[in-house]
JSON list of C-alpha atoms in Angstrom, two decimals:
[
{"chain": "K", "resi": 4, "resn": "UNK", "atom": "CA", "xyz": [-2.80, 7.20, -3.53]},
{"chain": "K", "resi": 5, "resn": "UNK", "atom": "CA", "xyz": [-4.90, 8.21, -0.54]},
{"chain": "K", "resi": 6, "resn": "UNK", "atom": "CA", "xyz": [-1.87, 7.98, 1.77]},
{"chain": "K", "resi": 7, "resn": "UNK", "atom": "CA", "xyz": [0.41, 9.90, -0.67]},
{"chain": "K", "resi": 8, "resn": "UNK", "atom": "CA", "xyz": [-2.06, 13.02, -0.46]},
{"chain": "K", "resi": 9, "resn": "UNK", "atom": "CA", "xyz": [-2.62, 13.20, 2.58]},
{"chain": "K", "resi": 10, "resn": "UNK", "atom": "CA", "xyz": [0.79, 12.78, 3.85]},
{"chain": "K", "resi": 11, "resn": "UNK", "atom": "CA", "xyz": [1.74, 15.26, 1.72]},
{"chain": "K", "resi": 12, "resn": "UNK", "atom": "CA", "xyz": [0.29, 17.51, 3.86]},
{"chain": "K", "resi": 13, "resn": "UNK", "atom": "CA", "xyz": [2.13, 16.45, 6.58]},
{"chain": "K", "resi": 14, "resn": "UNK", "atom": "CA", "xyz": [5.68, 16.88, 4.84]},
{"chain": "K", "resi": 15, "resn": "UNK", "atom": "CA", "xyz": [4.46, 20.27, 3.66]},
{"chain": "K", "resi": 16, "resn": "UNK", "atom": "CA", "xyz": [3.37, 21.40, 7.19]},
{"chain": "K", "resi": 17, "resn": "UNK", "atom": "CA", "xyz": [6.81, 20.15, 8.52]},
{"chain": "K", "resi": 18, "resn": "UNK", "atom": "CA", "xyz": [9.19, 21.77, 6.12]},
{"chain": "K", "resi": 19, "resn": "UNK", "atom": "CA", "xyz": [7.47, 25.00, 6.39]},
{"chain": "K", "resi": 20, "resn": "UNK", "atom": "CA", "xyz": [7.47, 24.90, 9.84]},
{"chain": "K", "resi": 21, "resn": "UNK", "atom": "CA", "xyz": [11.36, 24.90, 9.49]},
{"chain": "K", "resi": 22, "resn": "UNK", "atom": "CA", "xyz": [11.48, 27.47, 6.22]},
{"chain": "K", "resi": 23, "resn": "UNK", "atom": "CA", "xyz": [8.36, 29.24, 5.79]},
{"chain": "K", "resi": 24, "resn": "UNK", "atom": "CA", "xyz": [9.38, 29.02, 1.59]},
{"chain": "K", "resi": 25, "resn": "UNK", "atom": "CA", "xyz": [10.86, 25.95, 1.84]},
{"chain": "K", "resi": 26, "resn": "UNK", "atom": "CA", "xyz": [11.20, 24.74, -2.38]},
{"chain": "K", "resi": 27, "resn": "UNK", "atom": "CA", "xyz": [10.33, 21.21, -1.70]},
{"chain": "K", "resi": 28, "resn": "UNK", "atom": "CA", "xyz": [7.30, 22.16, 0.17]},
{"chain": "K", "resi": 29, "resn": "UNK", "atom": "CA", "xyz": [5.92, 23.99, -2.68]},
{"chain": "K", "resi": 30, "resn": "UNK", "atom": "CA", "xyz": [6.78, 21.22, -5.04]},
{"chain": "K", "resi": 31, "resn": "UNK", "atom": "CA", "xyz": [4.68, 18.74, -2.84]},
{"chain": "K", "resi": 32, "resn": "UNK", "atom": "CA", "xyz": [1.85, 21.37, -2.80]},
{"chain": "K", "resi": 33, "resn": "UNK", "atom": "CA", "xyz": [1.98, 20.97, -6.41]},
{"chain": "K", "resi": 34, "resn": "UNK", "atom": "CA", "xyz": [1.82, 17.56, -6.51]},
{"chain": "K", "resi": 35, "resn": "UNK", "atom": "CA", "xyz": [-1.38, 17.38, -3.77]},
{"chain": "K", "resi": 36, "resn": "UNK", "atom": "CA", "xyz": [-3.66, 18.59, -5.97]},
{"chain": "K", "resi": 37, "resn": "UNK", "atom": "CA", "xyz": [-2.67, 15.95, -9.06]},
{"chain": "K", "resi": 38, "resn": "UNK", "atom": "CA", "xyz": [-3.22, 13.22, -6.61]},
{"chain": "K", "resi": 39, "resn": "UNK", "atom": "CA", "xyz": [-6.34, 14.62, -5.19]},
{"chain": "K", "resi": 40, "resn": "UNK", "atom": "CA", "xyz": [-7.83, 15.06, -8.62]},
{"chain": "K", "resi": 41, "resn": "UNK", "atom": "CA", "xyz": [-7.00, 11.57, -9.39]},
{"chain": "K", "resi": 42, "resn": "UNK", "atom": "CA", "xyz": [-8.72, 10.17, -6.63]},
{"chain": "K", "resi": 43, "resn": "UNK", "atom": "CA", "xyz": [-11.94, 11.95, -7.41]},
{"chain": "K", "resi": 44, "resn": "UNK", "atom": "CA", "xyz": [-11.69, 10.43, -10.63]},
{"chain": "K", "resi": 45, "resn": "UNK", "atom": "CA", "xyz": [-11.27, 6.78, -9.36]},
{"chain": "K", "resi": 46, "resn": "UNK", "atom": "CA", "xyz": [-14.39, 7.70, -7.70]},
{"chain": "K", "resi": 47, "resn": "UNK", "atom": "CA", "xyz": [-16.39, 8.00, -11.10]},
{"chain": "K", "resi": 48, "resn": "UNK", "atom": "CA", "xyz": [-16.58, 4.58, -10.92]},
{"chain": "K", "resi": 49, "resn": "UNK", "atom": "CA", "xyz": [-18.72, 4.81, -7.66]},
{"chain": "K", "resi": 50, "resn": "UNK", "atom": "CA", "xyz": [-22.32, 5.56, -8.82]},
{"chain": "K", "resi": 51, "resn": "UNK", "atom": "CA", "xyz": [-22.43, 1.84, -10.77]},
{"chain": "K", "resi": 52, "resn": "UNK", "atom": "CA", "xyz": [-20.58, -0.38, -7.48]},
{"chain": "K", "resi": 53, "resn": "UNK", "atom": "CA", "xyz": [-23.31, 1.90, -5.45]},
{"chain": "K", "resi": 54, "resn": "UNK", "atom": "CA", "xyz": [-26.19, 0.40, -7.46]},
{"chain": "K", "resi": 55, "resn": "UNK", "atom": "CA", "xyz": [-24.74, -3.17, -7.50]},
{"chain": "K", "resi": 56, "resn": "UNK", "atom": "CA", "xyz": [-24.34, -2.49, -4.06]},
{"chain": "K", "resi": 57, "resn": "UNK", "atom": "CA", "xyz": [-27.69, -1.60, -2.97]},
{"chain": "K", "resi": 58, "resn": "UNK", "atom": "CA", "xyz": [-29.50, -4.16, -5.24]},
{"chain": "K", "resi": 59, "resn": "UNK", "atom": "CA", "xyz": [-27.01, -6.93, -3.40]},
{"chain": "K", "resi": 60, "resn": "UNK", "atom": "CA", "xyz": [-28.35, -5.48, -0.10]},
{"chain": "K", "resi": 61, "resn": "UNK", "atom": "CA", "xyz": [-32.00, -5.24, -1.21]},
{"chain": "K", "resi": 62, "resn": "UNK", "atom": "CA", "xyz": [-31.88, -9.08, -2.26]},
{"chain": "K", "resi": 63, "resn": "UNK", "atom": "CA", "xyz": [-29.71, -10.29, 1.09]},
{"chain": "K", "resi": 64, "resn": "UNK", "atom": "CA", "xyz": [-31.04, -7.63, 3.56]},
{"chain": "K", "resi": 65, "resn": "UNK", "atom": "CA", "xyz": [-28.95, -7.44, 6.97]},
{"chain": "K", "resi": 66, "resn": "UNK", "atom": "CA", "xyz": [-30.21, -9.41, 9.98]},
{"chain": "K", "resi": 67, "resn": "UNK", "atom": "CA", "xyz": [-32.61, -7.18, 11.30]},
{"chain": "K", "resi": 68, "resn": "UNK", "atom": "CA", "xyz": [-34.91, -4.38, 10.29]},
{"chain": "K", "resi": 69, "resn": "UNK", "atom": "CA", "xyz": [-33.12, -1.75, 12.23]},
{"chain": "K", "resi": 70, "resn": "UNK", "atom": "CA", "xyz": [-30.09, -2.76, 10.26]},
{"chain": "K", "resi": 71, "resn": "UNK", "atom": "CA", "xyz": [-31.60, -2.88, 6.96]},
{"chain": "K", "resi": 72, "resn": "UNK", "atom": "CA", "xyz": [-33.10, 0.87, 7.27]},
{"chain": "K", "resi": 73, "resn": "UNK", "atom": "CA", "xyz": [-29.42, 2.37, 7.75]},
{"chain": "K", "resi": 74, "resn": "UNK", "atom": "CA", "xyz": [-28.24, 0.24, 4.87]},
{"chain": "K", "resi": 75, "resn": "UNK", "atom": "CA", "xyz": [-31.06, 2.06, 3.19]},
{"chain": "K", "resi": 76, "resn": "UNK", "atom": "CA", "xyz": [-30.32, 5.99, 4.52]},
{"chain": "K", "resi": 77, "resn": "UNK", "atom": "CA", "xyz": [-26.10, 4.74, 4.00]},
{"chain": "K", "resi": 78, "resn": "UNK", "atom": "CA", "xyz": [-27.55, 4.24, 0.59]},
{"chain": "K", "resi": 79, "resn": "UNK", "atom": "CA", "xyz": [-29.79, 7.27, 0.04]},
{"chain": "K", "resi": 80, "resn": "UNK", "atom": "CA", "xyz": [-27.01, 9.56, 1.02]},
{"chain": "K", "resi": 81, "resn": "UNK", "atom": "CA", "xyz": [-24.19, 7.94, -1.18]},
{"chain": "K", "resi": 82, "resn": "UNK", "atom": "CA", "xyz": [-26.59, 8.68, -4.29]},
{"chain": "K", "resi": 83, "resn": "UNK", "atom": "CA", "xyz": [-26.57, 12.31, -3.31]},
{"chain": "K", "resi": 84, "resn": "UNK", "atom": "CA", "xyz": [-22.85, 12.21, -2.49]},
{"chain": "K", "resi": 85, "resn": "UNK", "atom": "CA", "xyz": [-21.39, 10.97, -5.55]},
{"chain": "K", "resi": 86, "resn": "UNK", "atom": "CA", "xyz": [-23.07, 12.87, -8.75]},
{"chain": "K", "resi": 87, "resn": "UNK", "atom": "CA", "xyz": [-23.07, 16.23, -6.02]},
{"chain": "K", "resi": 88, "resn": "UNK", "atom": "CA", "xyz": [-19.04, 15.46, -5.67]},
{"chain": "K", "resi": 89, "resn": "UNK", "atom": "CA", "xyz": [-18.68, 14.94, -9.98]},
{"chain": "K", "resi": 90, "resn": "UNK", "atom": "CA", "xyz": [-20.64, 17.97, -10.63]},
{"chain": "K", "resi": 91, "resn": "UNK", "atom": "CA", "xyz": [-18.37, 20.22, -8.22]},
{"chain": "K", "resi": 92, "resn": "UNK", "atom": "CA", "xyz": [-15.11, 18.52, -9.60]},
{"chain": "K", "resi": 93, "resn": "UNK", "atom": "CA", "xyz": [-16.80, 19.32, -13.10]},
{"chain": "K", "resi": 94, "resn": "UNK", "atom": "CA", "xyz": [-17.64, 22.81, -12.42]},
{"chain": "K", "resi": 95, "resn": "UNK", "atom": "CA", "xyz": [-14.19, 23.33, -10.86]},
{"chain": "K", "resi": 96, "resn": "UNK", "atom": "CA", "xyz": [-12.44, 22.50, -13.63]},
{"chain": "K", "resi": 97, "resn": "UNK", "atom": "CA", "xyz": [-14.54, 24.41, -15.73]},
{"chain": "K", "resi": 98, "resn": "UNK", "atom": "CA", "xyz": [-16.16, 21.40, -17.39]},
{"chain": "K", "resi": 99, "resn": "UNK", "atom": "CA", "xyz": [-19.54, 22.98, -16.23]},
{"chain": "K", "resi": 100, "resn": "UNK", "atom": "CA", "xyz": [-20.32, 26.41, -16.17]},
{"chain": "K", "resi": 101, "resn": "UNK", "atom": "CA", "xyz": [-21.65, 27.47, -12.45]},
{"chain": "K", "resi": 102, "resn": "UNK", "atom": "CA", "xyz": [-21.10, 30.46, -10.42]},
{"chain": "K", "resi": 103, "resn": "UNK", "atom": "CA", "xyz": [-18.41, 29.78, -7.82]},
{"chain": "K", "resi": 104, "resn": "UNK", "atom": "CA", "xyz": [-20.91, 30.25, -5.54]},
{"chain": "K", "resi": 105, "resn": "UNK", "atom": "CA", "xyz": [-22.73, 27.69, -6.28]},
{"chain": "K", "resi": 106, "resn": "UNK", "atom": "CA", "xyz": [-19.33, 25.45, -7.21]},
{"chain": "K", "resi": 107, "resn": "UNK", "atom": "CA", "xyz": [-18.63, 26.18, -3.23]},
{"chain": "K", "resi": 108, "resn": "UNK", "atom": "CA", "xyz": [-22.50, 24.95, -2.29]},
{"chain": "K", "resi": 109, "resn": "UNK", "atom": "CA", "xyz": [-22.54, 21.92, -4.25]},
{"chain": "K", "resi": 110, "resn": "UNK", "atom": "CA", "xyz": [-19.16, 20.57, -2.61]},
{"chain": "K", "resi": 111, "resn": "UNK", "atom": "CA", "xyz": [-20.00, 20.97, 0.67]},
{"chain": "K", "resi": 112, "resn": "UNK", "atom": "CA", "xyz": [-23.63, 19.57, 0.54]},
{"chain": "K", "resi": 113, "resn": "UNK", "atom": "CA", "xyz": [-21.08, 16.65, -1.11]},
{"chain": "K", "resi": 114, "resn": "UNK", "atom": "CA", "xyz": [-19.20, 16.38, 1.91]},
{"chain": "K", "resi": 115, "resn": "UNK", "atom": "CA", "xyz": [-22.84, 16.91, 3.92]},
{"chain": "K", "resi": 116, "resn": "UNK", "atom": "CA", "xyz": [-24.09, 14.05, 2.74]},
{"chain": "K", "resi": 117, "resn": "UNK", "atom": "CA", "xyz": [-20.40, 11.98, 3.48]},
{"chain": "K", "resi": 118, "resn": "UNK", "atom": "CA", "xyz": [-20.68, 13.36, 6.58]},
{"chain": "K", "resi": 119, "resn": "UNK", "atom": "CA", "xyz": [-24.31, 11.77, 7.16]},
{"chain": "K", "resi": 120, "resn": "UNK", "atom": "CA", "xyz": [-23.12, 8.50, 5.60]},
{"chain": "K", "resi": 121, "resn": "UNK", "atom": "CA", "xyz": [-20.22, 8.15, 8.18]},
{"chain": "K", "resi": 122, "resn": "UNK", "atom": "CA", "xyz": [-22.66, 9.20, 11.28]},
{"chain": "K", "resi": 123, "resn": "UNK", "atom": "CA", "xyz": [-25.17, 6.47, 9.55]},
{"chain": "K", "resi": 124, "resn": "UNK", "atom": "CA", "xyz": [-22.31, 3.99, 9.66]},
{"chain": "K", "resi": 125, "resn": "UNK", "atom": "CA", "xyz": [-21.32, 4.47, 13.10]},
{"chain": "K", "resi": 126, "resn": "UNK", "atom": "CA", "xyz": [-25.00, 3.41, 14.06]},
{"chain": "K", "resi": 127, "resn": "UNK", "atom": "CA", "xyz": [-24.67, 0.78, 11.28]},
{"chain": "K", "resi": 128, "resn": "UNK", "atom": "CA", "xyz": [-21.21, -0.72, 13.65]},
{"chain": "K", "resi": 129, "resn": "UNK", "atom": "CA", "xyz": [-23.06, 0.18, 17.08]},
{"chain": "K", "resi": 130, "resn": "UNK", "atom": "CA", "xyz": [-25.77, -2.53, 15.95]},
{"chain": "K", "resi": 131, "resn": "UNK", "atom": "CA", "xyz": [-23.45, -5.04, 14.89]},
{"chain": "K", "resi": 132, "resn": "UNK", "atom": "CA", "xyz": [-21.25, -4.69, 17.95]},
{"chain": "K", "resi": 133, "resn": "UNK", "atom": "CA", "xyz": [-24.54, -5.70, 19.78]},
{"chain": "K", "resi": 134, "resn": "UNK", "atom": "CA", "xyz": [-25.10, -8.68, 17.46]},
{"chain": "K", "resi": 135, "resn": "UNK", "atom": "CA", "xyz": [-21.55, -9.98, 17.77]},
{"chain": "K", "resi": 136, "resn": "UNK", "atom": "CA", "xyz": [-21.97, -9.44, 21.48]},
{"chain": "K", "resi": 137, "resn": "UNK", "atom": "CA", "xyz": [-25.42, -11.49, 21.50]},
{"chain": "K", "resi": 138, "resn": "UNK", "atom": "CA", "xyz": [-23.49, -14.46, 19.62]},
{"chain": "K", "resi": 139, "resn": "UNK", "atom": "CA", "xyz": [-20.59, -14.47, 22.32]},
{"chain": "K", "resi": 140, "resn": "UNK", "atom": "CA", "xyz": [-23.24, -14.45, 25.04]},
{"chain": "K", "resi": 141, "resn": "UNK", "atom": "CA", "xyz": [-24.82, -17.48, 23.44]},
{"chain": "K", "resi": 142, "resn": "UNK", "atom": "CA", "xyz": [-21.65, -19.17, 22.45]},
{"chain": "K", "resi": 143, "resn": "UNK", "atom": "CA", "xyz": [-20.89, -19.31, 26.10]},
{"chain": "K", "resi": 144, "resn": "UNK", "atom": "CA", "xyz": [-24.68, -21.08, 27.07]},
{"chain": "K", "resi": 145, "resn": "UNK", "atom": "CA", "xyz": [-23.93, -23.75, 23.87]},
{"chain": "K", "resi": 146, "resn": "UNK", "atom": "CA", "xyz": [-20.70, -24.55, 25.70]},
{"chain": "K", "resi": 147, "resn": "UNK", "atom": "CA", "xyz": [-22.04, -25.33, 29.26]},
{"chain": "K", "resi": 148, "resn": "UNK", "atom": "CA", "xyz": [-24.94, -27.35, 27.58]},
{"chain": "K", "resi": 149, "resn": "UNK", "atom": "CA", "xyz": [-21.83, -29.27, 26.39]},
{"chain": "K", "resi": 150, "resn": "UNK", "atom": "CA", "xyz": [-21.99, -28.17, 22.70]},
{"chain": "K", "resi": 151, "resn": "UNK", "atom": "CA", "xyz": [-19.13, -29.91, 20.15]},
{"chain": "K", "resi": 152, "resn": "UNK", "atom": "CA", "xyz": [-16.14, -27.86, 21.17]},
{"chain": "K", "resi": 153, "resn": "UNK", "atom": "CA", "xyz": [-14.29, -28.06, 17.46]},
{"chain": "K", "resi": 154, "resn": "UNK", "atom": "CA", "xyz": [-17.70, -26.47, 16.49]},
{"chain": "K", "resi": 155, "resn": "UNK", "atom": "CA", "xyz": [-17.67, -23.50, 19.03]},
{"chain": "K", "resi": 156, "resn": "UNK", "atom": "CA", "xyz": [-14.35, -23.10, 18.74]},
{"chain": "K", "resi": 157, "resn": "UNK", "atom": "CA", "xyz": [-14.81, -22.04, 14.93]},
{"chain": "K", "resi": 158, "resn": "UNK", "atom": "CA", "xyz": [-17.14, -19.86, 15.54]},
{"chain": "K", "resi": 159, "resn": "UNK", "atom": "CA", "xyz": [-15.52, -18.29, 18.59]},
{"chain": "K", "resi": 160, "resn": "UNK", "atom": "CA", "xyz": [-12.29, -17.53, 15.83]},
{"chain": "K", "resi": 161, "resn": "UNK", "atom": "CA", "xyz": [-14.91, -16.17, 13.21]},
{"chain": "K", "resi": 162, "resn": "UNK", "atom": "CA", "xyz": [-16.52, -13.75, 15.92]},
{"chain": "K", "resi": 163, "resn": "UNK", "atom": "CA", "xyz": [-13.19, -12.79, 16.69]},
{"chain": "K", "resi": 164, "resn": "UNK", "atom": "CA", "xyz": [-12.62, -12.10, 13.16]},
{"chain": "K", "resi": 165, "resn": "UNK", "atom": "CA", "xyz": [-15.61, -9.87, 12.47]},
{"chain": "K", "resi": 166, "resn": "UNK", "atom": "CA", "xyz": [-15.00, -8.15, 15.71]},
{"chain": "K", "resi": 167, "resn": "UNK", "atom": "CA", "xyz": [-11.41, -7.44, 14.81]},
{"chain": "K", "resi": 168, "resn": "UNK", "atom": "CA", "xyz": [-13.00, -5.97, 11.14]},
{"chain": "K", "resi": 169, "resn": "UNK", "atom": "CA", "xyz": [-15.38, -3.84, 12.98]},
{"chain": "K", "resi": 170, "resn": "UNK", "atom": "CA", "xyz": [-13.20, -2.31, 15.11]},
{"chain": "K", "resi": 171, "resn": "UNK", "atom": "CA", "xyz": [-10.78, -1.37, 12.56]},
{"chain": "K", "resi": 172, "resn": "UNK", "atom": "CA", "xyz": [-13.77, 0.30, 10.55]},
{"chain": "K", "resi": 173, "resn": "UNK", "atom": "CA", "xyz": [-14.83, 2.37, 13.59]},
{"chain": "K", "resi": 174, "resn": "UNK", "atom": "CA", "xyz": [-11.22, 3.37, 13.69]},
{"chain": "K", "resi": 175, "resn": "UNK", "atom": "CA", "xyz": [-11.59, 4.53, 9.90]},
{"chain": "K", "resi": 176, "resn": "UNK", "atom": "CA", "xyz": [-14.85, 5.78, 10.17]},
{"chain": "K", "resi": 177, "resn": "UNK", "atom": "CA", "xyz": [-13.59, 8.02, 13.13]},
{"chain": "K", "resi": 178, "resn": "UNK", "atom": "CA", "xyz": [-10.82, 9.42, 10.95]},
{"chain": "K", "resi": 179, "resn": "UNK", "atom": "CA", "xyz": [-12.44, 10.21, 8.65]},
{"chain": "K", "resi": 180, "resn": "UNK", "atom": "CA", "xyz": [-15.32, 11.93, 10.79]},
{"chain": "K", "resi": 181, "resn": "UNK", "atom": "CA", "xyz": [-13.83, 15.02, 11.09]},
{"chain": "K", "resi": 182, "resn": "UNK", "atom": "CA", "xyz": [-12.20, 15.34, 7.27]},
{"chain": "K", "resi": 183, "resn": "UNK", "atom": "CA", "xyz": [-16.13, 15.44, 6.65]},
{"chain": "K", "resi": 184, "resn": "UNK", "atom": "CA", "xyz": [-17.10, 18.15, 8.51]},
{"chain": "K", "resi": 185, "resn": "UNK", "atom": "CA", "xyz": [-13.83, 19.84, 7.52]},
{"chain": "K", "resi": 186, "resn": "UNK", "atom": "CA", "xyz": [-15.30, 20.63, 4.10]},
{"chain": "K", "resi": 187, "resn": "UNK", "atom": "CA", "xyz": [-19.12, 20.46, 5.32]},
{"chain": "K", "resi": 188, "resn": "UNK", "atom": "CA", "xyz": [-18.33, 23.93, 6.25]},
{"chain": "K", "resi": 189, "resn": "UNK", "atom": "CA", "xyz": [-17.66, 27.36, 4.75]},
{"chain": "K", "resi": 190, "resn": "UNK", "atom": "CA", "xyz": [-14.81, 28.05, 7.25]},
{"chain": "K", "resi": 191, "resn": "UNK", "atom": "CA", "xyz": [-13.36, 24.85, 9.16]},
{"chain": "K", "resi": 192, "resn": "UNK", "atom": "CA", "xyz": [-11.75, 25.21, 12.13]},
{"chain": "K", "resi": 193, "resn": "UNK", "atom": "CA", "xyz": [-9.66, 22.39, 11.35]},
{"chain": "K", "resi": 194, "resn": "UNK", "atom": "CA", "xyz": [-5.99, 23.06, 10.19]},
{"chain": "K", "resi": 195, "resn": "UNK", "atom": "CA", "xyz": [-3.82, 21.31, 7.17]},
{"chain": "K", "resi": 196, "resn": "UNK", "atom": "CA", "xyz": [-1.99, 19.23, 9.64]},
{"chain": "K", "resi": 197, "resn": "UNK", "atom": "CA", "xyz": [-5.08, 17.90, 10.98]},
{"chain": "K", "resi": 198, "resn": "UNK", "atom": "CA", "xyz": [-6.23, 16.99, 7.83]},
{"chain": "K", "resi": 199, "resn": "UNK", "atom": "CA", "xyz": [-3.02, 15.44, 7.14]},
{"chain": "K", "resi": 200, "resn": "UNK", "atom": "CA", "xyz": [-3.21, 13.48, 10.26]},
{"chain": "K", "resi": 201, "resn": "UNK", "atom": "CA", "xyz": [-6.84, 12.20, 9.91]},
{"chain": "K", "resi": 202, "resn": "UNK", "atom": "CA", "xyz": [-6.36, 11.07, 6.33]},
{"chain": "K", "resi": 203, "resn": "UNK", "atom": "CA", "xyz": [-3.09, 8.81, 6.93]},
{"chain": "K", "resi": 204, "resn": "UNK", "atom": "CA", "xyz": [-4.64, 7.17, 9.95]},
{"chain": "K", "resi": 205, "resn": "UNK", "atom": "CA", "xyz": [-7.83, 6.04, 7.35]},
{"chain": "K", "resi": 206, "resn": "UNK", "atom": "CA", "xyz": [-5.40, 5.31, 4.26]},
{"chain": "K", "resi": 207, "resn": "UNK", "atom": "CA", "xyz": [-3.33, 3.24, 6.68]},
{"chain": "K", "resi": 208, "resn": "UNK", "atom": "CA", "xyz": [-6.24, 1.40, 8.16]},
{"chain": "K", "resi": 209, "resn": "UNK", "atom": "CA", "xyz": [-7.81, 1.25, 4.91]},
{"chain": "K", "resi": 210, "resn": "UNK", "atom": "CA", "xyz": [-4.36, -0.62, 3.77]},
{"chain": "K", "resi": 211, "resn": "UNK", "atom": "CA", "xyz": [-4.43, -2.57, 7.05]},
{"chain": "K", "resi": 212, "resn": "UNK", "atom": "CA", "xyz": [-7.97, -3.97, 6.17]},
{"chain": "K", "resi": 213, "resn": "UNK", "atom": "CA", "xyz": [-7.55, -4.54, 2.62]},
{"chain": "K", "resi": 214, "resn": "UNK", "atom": "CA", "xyz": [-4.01, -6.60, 3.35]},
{"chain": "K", "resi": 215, "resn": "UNK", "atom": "CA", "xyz": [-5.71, -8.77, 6.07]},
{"chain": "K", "resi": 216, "resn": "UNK", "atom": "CA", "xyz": [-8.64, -9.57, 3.91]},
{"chain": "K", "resi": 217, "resn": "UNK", "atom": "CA", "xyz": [-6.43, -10.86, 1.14]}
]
């Protein structure tokens, strides 16, 4: 669903590039905002896997304090993220009455506190990057000591592995960096196509990750 919205906006930016009133453009724009809708609902789901989440990390904490105190500020800002993101969607839709002024703050301090999540998790990869490095580093000393080579070998492929996973989440955490400050702000910078282009490169990675970890 996530690559069907956003690549909408691609399709509509190229047909109206060749017919400013091109009829299939406007029935995609019609259908973006269906799909977009029922994405933010899929996310209602988010506030309970956010709690099972954080009480999983509370009881196995990450390897190191540093670590465990972004898990905590990741955490902190996703339970300001989600119920700010349902109340907008809410109000929006006329569910809840607010001014649209305040409809208009309460989405972007949303997107705010996405956008602090993703800056939180890019510190969150920076530290494991180190860590994975550390491991290779000593996987080399256990193999001049004259370590079991089966052994190291296994764990050479499994640092491989998680290095391979972290890289493709810095890819979609970067992709999705700039969708967040998109609609941080009262007036992005940032045009449709650019949106377009952000949000296939994280539904495709997204895709990527989830096939290669079934």
């Amino acid at each position: 669903m996530q690559l069907a919205q956003y690549f909408t906006k691609l399709l509509i930016w190229r047909l109206r590039r060749s017919r400013a009133d091109s009829p299939l453009a406007e029935r995609l724009a019609n259908l973006y905002s269906p799909v977009a809708n029922f994405r933010v609902m899929l996310r209602y789901n988010g506030i309970p896997a956010l709690v099972q989440w954080i009480l999983h990390s509370e009881a196995n904490p990450p390897p190191t304090p540093y670590l465990r105190l972004l898990y905590r500020l990741q955490n902190a800002a996703n339970l300001m993220y989600y119920p700010l993101e349902h109340i907008y969607w809410l109000a929006s839709h006329k569910v809840l009455r607010l001014s649209e002024q305040t409809v208009n703050a309460v989405g972007m301090w949303s997107c705010r506190f996405w956008a602090a999540y993703v800056m939180l998790y890019f510190l969150q990869l920076q530290q494991e990057a180190k860590i994975l490095a550390a491991r290779s580093t000593d996987l080399v000393a256990r193999a001049r000591r004259g370590e079991d080579r089966e052994v190291l070998r296994t764990e050479h492929r499994t640092i491989a592995k998680e290095m391979d996973s972290l890289l493709l989440n810095a890819l979609i955490n970067t992709a999705y960096f700039p969708l967040t400050i998109h609609w941080s702000l009262p007036s992005s910078p940032l045009p449709d196509v650019a949106v377009g282009i952000c949000g296939s490169i994280a539904a495709v990675a997204q895709t990527y990750a989830a096939w290669k970890a079934a």
